[in-house]
């Protein structure tokens, strides 16, 4: 497996959990990852066999390709699994092209990048994305982001101790968000909107916000938190930074905010969740909204920003019974639909199929190489939607 970075984030944490589960099923699994990031501690705790890549967040990376080719050749790997579009480029133009090693790609983004070769088996995380990708990609599999419901439970790390860790009192209503602090999918914009909500709630509000994660916008988030706390005269916003084990951030929460697999982990902890998307989207998970999220993913686009977040939170802040009800509902959804064991079984089938029939396609690889070369020369290499 080749992951795109090791900072806190759903895609790479899912990759590590599936790597551990796949290894437990009797397979030899090696994870290739760039240096740095809190998830290296998670990988060590999982006992995973790791290979450190030389280059961080740069694609295409000839050095990473060379390291991947060397590792695949040395290990005599049957399949190389790339997570997200950057590693997909390096795997496609590295071990897949040069050694003929079958490739598999997973994208848990809300879009499929056009850089991903169209002949490789593609795993996506939402029904809608699977339907859209089928028109362009030869083999598309839907695998909703799995959650380890044994490790991620209300009893796994101790809620009271988690709240004490950051100084939260019994009367505080804690909103937790665990994410990579980047502009991708407006993640940081959502964190800043939550801070604005806290600021507007005033000095006497029970609301507090816990932000766990790191990324290119970490300094901006820390500065905004300091400004909000100064304005309110209290530590209303706690920026925890990167956590090698993010579970206490979920367990400390009364409500979890976020998107994708981060929301699913909050649900596994029995917490009510408010799903964030881009362009001001916020919506509470409840029985009526579940079908929408199962179709489009734990995400959305378009909304009023802070007013929508306020409306989604208002009944949760004042009604403990509703928090308990929606938390139990979310836990049931995760337990029934997002099992890590079932996902590992499905992934094993994908690997077996790829190993038997994962041939190279000159046309597909040539298209990827041409797109990458053109956009690199123009200084515009970035996530490209498959329609582009």
Coordinates of C-alpha atoms in Angstrom, one line a residue:
X1 CA 0.0 0.0 0.0
X2 CA 1.2 3.5 -0.9
X3 CA -0.5 6.3 1.2
X4 CA -0.3 10.0 0.3
X5 CA 0.8 11.3 3.7
X6 CA 0.7 10.4 7.4
X7 CA -0.9 13.4 8.9
X8 CA -4.3 12.8 10.6
X9 CA -6.9 12.1 8.0
X10 CA -9.5 9.5 7.1
X11 CA -8.1 8.0 3.9
X12 CA -4.7 7.2 5.3
X13 CA -6.0 6.0 8.7
X14 CA -8.4 3.7 6.7
X15 CA -5.4 2.4 4.7
X16 CA -3.5 1.6 7.9
X17 CA -6.5 -0.2 9.5
X18 CA -7.1 -2.2 6.4
X19 CA -3.4 -3.0 6.1
X20 CA -3.5 -4.4 9.7
X21 CA -6.7 -6.3 9.0
X22 CA -5.4 -7.7 5.7
X23 CA -2.2 -8.8 7.4
X24 CA -4.2 -10.5 10.1
X25 CA -5.9 -12.5 7.4
X26 CA -2.5 -14.1 6.5
X27 CA -1.2 -11.8 3.8
X28 CA 2.2 -10.1 3.7
X29 CA 1.5 -6.3 3.7
X30 CA 4.0 -3.5 3.4
X31 CA 3.0 0.2 3.6
X32 CA 4.9 2.9 1.7
X33 CA 4.5 6.3 3.2
X34 CA 6.3 9.7 3.2
X35 CA 8.1 10.9 6.4
X36 CA 6.4 12.9 9.1
X37 CA 2.9 12.9 10.6
X38 CA 1.2 11.6 13.7
X39 CA 0.0 8.4 12.0
X40 CA 3.5 6.9 12.0
X41 CA 2.9 6.2 15.7
X42 CA -0.3 4.5 14.7
X43 CA 1.5 2.4 12.2
X44 CA 4.1 1.3 14.8
X45 CA 1.3 0.5 17.2
X46 CA -0.4 -1.6 14.6
X47 CA 2.9 -3.5 14.0
X48 CA 2.9 -2.7 10.3
X49 CA 5.9 -3.3 8.1
X50 CA 6.7 0.2 6.8
X51 CA 8.9 1.6 4.0
X52 CA 9.7 5.4 4.2
X53 CA 9.5 7.3 1.0
X54 CA 11.9 10.1 0.4
X55 CA 9.5 12.8 -0.8
X56 CA 6.5 14.4 0.9
X57 CA 3.4 15.6 -0.9
X58 CA 5.1 16.0 -4.3
X59 CA 3.7 14.2 -7.4
X60 CA 4.9 12.9 -9.6
X61 CA 8.0 12.0 -7.6
X62 CA 10.8 10.2 -9.4
X63 CA 12.5 9.4 -6.1
X64 CA 9.3 7.9 -4.6
X65 CA 8.7 6.0 -7.8
X66 CA 12.2 4.5 -7.6
X67 CA 11.7 3.6 -4.0
X68 CA 8.4 2.0 -4.8
X69 CA 9.9 0.0 -7.7
X70 CA 12.8 -1.2 -5.5
X71 CA 10.4 -2.3 -2.7
X72 CA 8.0 -4.0 -5.1
X73 CA 10.9 -5.9 -6.8
X74 CA 12.5 -6.8 -3.5
X75 CA 9.2 -8.0 -2.0
X76 CA 8.0 -9.7 -5.2
X77 CA 4.7 -8.0 -4.5
X78 CA 1.6 -9.4 -6.2
X79 CA -0.4 -6.1 -6.1
X80 CA 0.4 -2.4 -5.4
X81 CA -2.5 -0.4 -3.8
X82 CA -2.3 3.4 -4.2
X83 CA -4.5 5.6 -2.0
X84 CA -5.6 8.9 -3.7
X85 CA -4.5 10.5 -6.9
X86 CA -0.9 11.4 -6.1
X87 CA 0.3 7.9 -5.2
X88 CA -1.8 6.6 -8.1
X89 CA 0.4 8.5 -10.5
X90 CA 3.6 7.2 -8.9
X91 CA 2.3 3.6 -8.8
X92 CA 1.0 3.7 -12.4
X93 CA 4.2 5.2 -13.9
X94 CA 6.5 3.3 -11.5
X95 CA 6.0 -0.4 -10.5
X96 CA 2.9 -0.9 -12.7
X97 CA 4.4 0.4 -15.9
X98 CA 8.0 -0.7 -15.3
X99 CA 7.5 -4.0 -13.6
X100 CA 4.0 -5.0 -14.7
X101 CA 2.9 -5.3 -11.2
X102 CA -1.0 -5.1 -11.0
X103 CA -2.3 -1.9 -9.4
X104 CA -5.4 -1.0 -7.4
X105 CA -6.4 2.6 -6.6
X106 CA -8.7 3.8 -3.8
X107 CA -10.0 7.4 -3.6
X108 CA -12.0 8.5 -0.7
X109 CA -12.2 12.0 -2.0
X110 CA -15.5 13.4 -3.3
X111 CA -14.2 13.4 -6.8
X112 CA -12.3 10.9 -9.0
X113 CA -9.1 12.5 -10.3
X114 CA -8.5 12.3 -14.1
X115 CA -4.9 11.4 -13.4
X116 CA -5.9 7.9 -12.3
X117 CA -5.5 5.4 -15.1
X118 CA -8.8 4.2 -16.4
X119 CA -7.9 0.5 -16.7
X120 CA -6.9 -0.1 -13.1
X121 CA -9.5 -1.4 -10.5
X122 CA -10.9 1.7 -8.8
X123 CA -12.4 1.7 -5.3
X124 CA -14.6 4.6 -4.3
X125 CA -16.4 5.4 -1.1
X126 CA -19.9 6.6 -2.2
X127 CA -22.7 5.2 -4.3
X128 CA -22.9 8.4 -6.3
X129 CA -19.2 8.4 -7.1
X130 CA -19.4 4.7 -8.1
X131 CA -22.2 5.5 -10.5
X132 CA -20.3 8.5 -12.0
X133 CA -17.0 6.6 -12.3
X134 CA -18.5 3.6 -14.1
X135 CA -18.9 5.7 -17.2
X136 CA -15.1 6.1 -17.5
X137 CA -13.4 3.4 -15.5
X138 CA -13.4 -0.2 -16.4
X139 CA -13.6 -1.7 -13.0
X140 CA -15.3 0.3 -10.2
X141 CA -16.0 -1.1 -6.7
X142 CA -17.9 0.6 -4.0
X143 CA -16.4 0.3 -0.5
X144 CA -17.9 2.6 2.0
X145 CA -15.2 3.8 4.4
X146 CA -14.8 1.1 7.1
X147 CA -14.6 1.7 10.8
X148 CA -13.0 -0.4 13.5
X149 CA -16.0 -0.6 15.8
X150 CA -14.0 -2.5 18.4
X151 CA -11.2 0.1 18.8
X152 CA -13.6 3.0 18.3
X153 CA -16.2 2.6 21.0
X154 CA -17.3 4.8 24.0
X155 CA -15.5 2.4 26.4
X156 CA -12.2 2.2 24.5
X157 CA -10.4 5.3 25.9
X158 CA -12.6 6.6 28.7
X159 CA -14.7 9.7 28.1
X160 CA -14.2 11.3 31.6
X161 CA -10.5 11.1 31.3
X162 CA -10.6 12.4 27.8
X163 CA -12.6 15.5 28.9
X164 CA -10.3 16.1 31.8
X165 CA -7.3 16.0 29.5
X166 CA -8.4 19.3 27.9
X167 CA -10.1 20.8 30.9
X168 CA -13.7 20.3 29.9
X169 CA -16.2 20.5 32.7
X170 CA -19.4 18.5 33.1
X171 CA -21.6 21.4 32.0
X172 CA -19.6 22.1 28.9
X173 CA -21.1 21.1 25.5
X174 CA -18.0 20.0 23.6
X175 CA -17.9 20.1 19.8
X176 CA -15.0 18.0 18.4
X177 CA -13.5 18.1 14.9
X178 CA -10.7 15.8 13.8
X179 CA -9.3 16.6 10.4
X180 CA -6.3 17.6 8.3
X181 CA -6.1 21.4 8.5
X182 CA -6.0 22.1 4.7
X183 CA -8.1 23.9 2.1
X184 CA -9.1 20.5 0.6
X185 CA -12.9 20.3 0.5
X186 CA -13.1 23.4 2.6
X187 CA -12.0 21.5 5.7
X188 CA -10.3 24.5 7.3
X189 CA -13.1 26.8 6.3
X190 CA -15.5 24.6 8.3
X191 CA -13.2 24.7 11.4
X192 CA -13.2 28.5 11.1
X193 CA -17.0 28.7 10.8
X194 CA -17.2 26.6 14.0
X195 CA -15.0 29.1 15.7
X196 CA -17.2 32.0 14.5
X197 CA -20.2 30.2 16.0
X198 CA -18.4 29.8 19.3
X199 CA -17.5 33.5 19.3
X200 CA -21.0 34.6 18.6
X201 CA -22.4 32.3 21.3
X202 CA -20.7 34.7 23.8
X203 CA -19.0 34.5 27.2
X204 CA -21.7 32.6 29.0
X205 CA -22.3 29.9 26.4
X206 CA -21.6 26.2 27.4
X207 CA -20.2 25.6 24.0
X208 CA -16.6 24.7 23.6
X209 CA -14.7 23.5 20.5
X210 CA -11.9 20.9 20.3
X211 CA -9.8 20.9 17.1
X212 CA -7.5 18.0 16.6
X213 CA -5.2 17.8 13.5
X214 CA -2.4 19.4 11.6
X215 CA -1.8 20.6 8.1
X216 CA -0.8 23.7 6.0
X217 CA -3.4 25.9 7.7
X218 CA -2.4 24.9 11.3
X219 CA -1.0 28.4 12.0
X220 CA -4.2 30.1 10.8
X221 CA -6.4 27.9 12.9
X222 CA -4.2 28.5 16.0
X223 CA -4.3 32.3 15.5
X224 CA -8.0 32.4 15.0
X225 CA -8.5 30.2 18.1
X226 CA -6.3 32.6 20.2
X227 CA -8.4 35.6 18.9
X228 CA -11.7 34.0 19.8
X229 CA -10.5 33.0 23.3
X230 CA -9.1 36.5 23.9
X231 CA -12.4 38.1 22.8
X232 CA -14.4 35.8 25.1
X233 CA -12.1 35.9 28.0
X234 CA -12.1 32.1 28.3
X235 CA -10.6 29.1 26.7
X236 CA -13.6 28.3 24.5
X237 CA -11.5 26.8 21.7
X238 CA -8.9 24.2 22.3
X239 CA -6.4 23.4 19.5
X240 CA -5.0 20.0 20.4
X241 CA -2.7 19.7 17.3
X242 CA -1.8 16.3 15.9
X243 CA -2.7 13.3 18.0
X244 CA -1.1 9.9 17.4
X245 CA -4.3 8.5 18.8
X246 CA -7.3 10.7 17.9
X247 CA -9.8 8.6 19.8
X248 CA -9.8 10.7 22.9
X249 CA -10.9 13.7 20.8
X250 CA -14.0 11.8 19.8
X251 CA -14.7 10.4 23.2
X252 CA -14.5 13.9 24.8
X253 CA -17.2 15.2 22.5
X254 CA -20.8 15.8 23.0
X255 CA -21.2 16.4 19.3
X256 CA -18.8 15.6 16.5
X257 CA -18.4 17.9 13.5
X258 CA -16.7 16.9 10.2
X259 CA -16.9 14.9 7.0
X260 CA -16.0 11.5 5.6
X261 CA -14.6 8.8 7.8
X262 CA -14.0 11.3 10.6
X263 CA -17.8 11.6 11.1
X264 CA -18.1 7.8 10.9
X265 CA -15.6 7.4 13.8
X266 CA -17.6 9.9 15.8
X267 CA -20.7 7.8 15.1
X268 CA -18.8 4.7 16.3
X269 CA -18.3 6.5 19.6
X270 CA -22.0 7.0 19.9
X271 CA -21.9 10.7 19.3
X272 CA -24.4 12.8 17.4
X273 CA -22.8 14.3 14.3
X274 CA -23.2 17.3 12.1
X275 CA -21.7 16.7 8.7
X276 CA -19.7 19.4 7.0
X277 CA -19.1 19.9 3.3
X278 CA -17.8 22.6 1.1
X279 CA -19.3 26.1 0.4
X280 CA -21.0 26.4 3.8
X281 CA -22.7 23.0 3.9
X282 CA -23.7 21.7 7.4
X283 CA -26.4 19.1 8.1
X284 CA -27.3 17.0 11.2
X285 CA -27.4 13.2 10.8
X286 CA -30.8 11.8 11.7
X287 CA -33.2 9.2 10.4
X288 CA -34.4 11.6 7.7
X289 CA -31.0 12.6 6.4
X290 CA -29.3 9.2 6.4
X291 CA -30.4 8.2 2.9
X292 CA -28.8 11.4 1.5
X293 CA -25.5 10.7 3.2
X294 CA -25.5 7.0 2.1
X295 CA -25.9 8.1 -1.5
X296 CA -23.6 11.1 -1.7
X297 CA -21.2 10.3 1.1
X298 CA -20.6 12.0 4.4
X299 CA -20.2 15.4 2.8
X300 CA -22.2 18.0 0.9
X301 CA -21.9 21.2 -1.1
X302 CA -23.6 24.5 -0.7
X303 CA -25.2 26.2 2.3
X304 CA -25.3 29.2 4.5
X305 CA -22.3 28.4 6.6
X306 CA -22.5 29.5 10.3
X307 CA -26.3 29.9 10.3
X308 CA -26.7 26.4 9.0
X309 CA -24.3 25.0 11.6
X310 CA -26.1 26.9 14.3
X311 CA -29.5 25.5 13.2
X312 CA -28.1 22.0 13.2
X313 CA -26.6 22.3 16.6
X314 CA -29.4 24.2 18.4
X315 CA -31.5 21.2 19.5
X316 CA -28.5 19.1 20.3
X317 CA -27.0 21.8 22.7
X318 CA -30.2 21.9 24.8
X319 CA -31.6 18.4 24.6
X320 CA -29.4 15.7 26.2
X321 CA -32.0 13.1 25.3
X322 CA -31.8 13.9 21.6
X323 CA -28.0 13.7 21.8
X324 CA -28.3 10.2 23.3
X325 CA -30.9 9.1 20.7
X326 CA -29.0 10.3 17.7
X327 CA -25.7 9.0 19.1
X328 CA -27.2 5.5 19.5
X329 CA -28.7 5.8 16.0
X330 CA -25.3 6.6 14.5
X331 CA -23.6 3.8 16.3
X332 CA -26.1 1.3 14.9
X333 CA -25.6 2.6 11.4
X334 CA -21.8 2.2 11.6
X335 CA -22.1 -1.3 13.2
X336 CA -24.5 -2.5 10.5
X337 CA -22.9 -1.0 7.4
X338 CA -19.3 0.0 7.9
X339 CA -17.6 -3.1 9.4
X340 CA -13.8 -3.2 9.0
X341 CA -13.9 -7.0 8.8
X342 CA -16.3 -7.0 5.9
X343 CA -14.2 -4.3 4.1
X344 CA -11.1 -6.4 4.5
X345 CA -12.8 -9.4 3.0
X346 CA -14.0 -7.3 0.1
X347 CA -10.5 -5.9 -0.4
X348 CA -9.0 -9.4 -0.4
X349 CA -11.3 -10.2 -3.3
X350 CA -10.2 -7.1 -5.2
X351 CA -6.5 -8.0 -4.7
X352 CA -7.1 -11.6 -5.9
X353 CA -8.9 -10.4 -9.0
X354 CA -6.2 -7.8 -9.8
X355 CA -3.4 -10.3 -9.3
X356 CA -4.9 -12.6 -11.9
X357 CA -5.9 -10.0 -14.5
X358 CA -4.2 -6.7 -13.7
X359 CA -2.4 -6.2 -17.0
X360 CA -1.0 -2.9 -18.2
X361 CA -2.8 -0.8 -20.8
X362 CA -0.6 1.3 -23.1
X363 CA -3.4 3.7 -24.0
X364 CA -4.6 4.3 -20.4
X365 CA -1.1 4.7 -19.1
X366 CA -0.2 7.0 -22.0
X367 CA -3.1 9.2 -21.3
X368 CA -2.1 9.5 -17.6
X369 CA 1.5 10.2 -18.5
X370 CA 0.5 12.9 -21.0
X371 CA -1.9 14.7 -18.6
X372 CA 0.7 14.6 -15.8
X373 CA 3.5 15.9 -18.1
X374 CA 1.3 18.7 -19.5
X375 CA 0.1 19.9 -16.1
X376 CA 3.5 19.6 -14.5
X377 CA 5.1 21.7 -17.2
X378 CA 2.4 24.3 -16.7
X379 CA 2.8 24.2 -13.0
X380 CA -0.8 23.2 -12.6
X381 CA -0.6 19.6 -11.3
X382 CA -3.5 19.3 -8.9
X383 CA -6.4 17.0 -8.3
X384 CA -8.1 16.8 -11.7
X385 CA -11.7 15.6 -11.9
X386 CA -12.2 12.6 -14.2
X387 CA -14.3 14.7 -16.5
X388 CA -11.5 17.1 -17.1

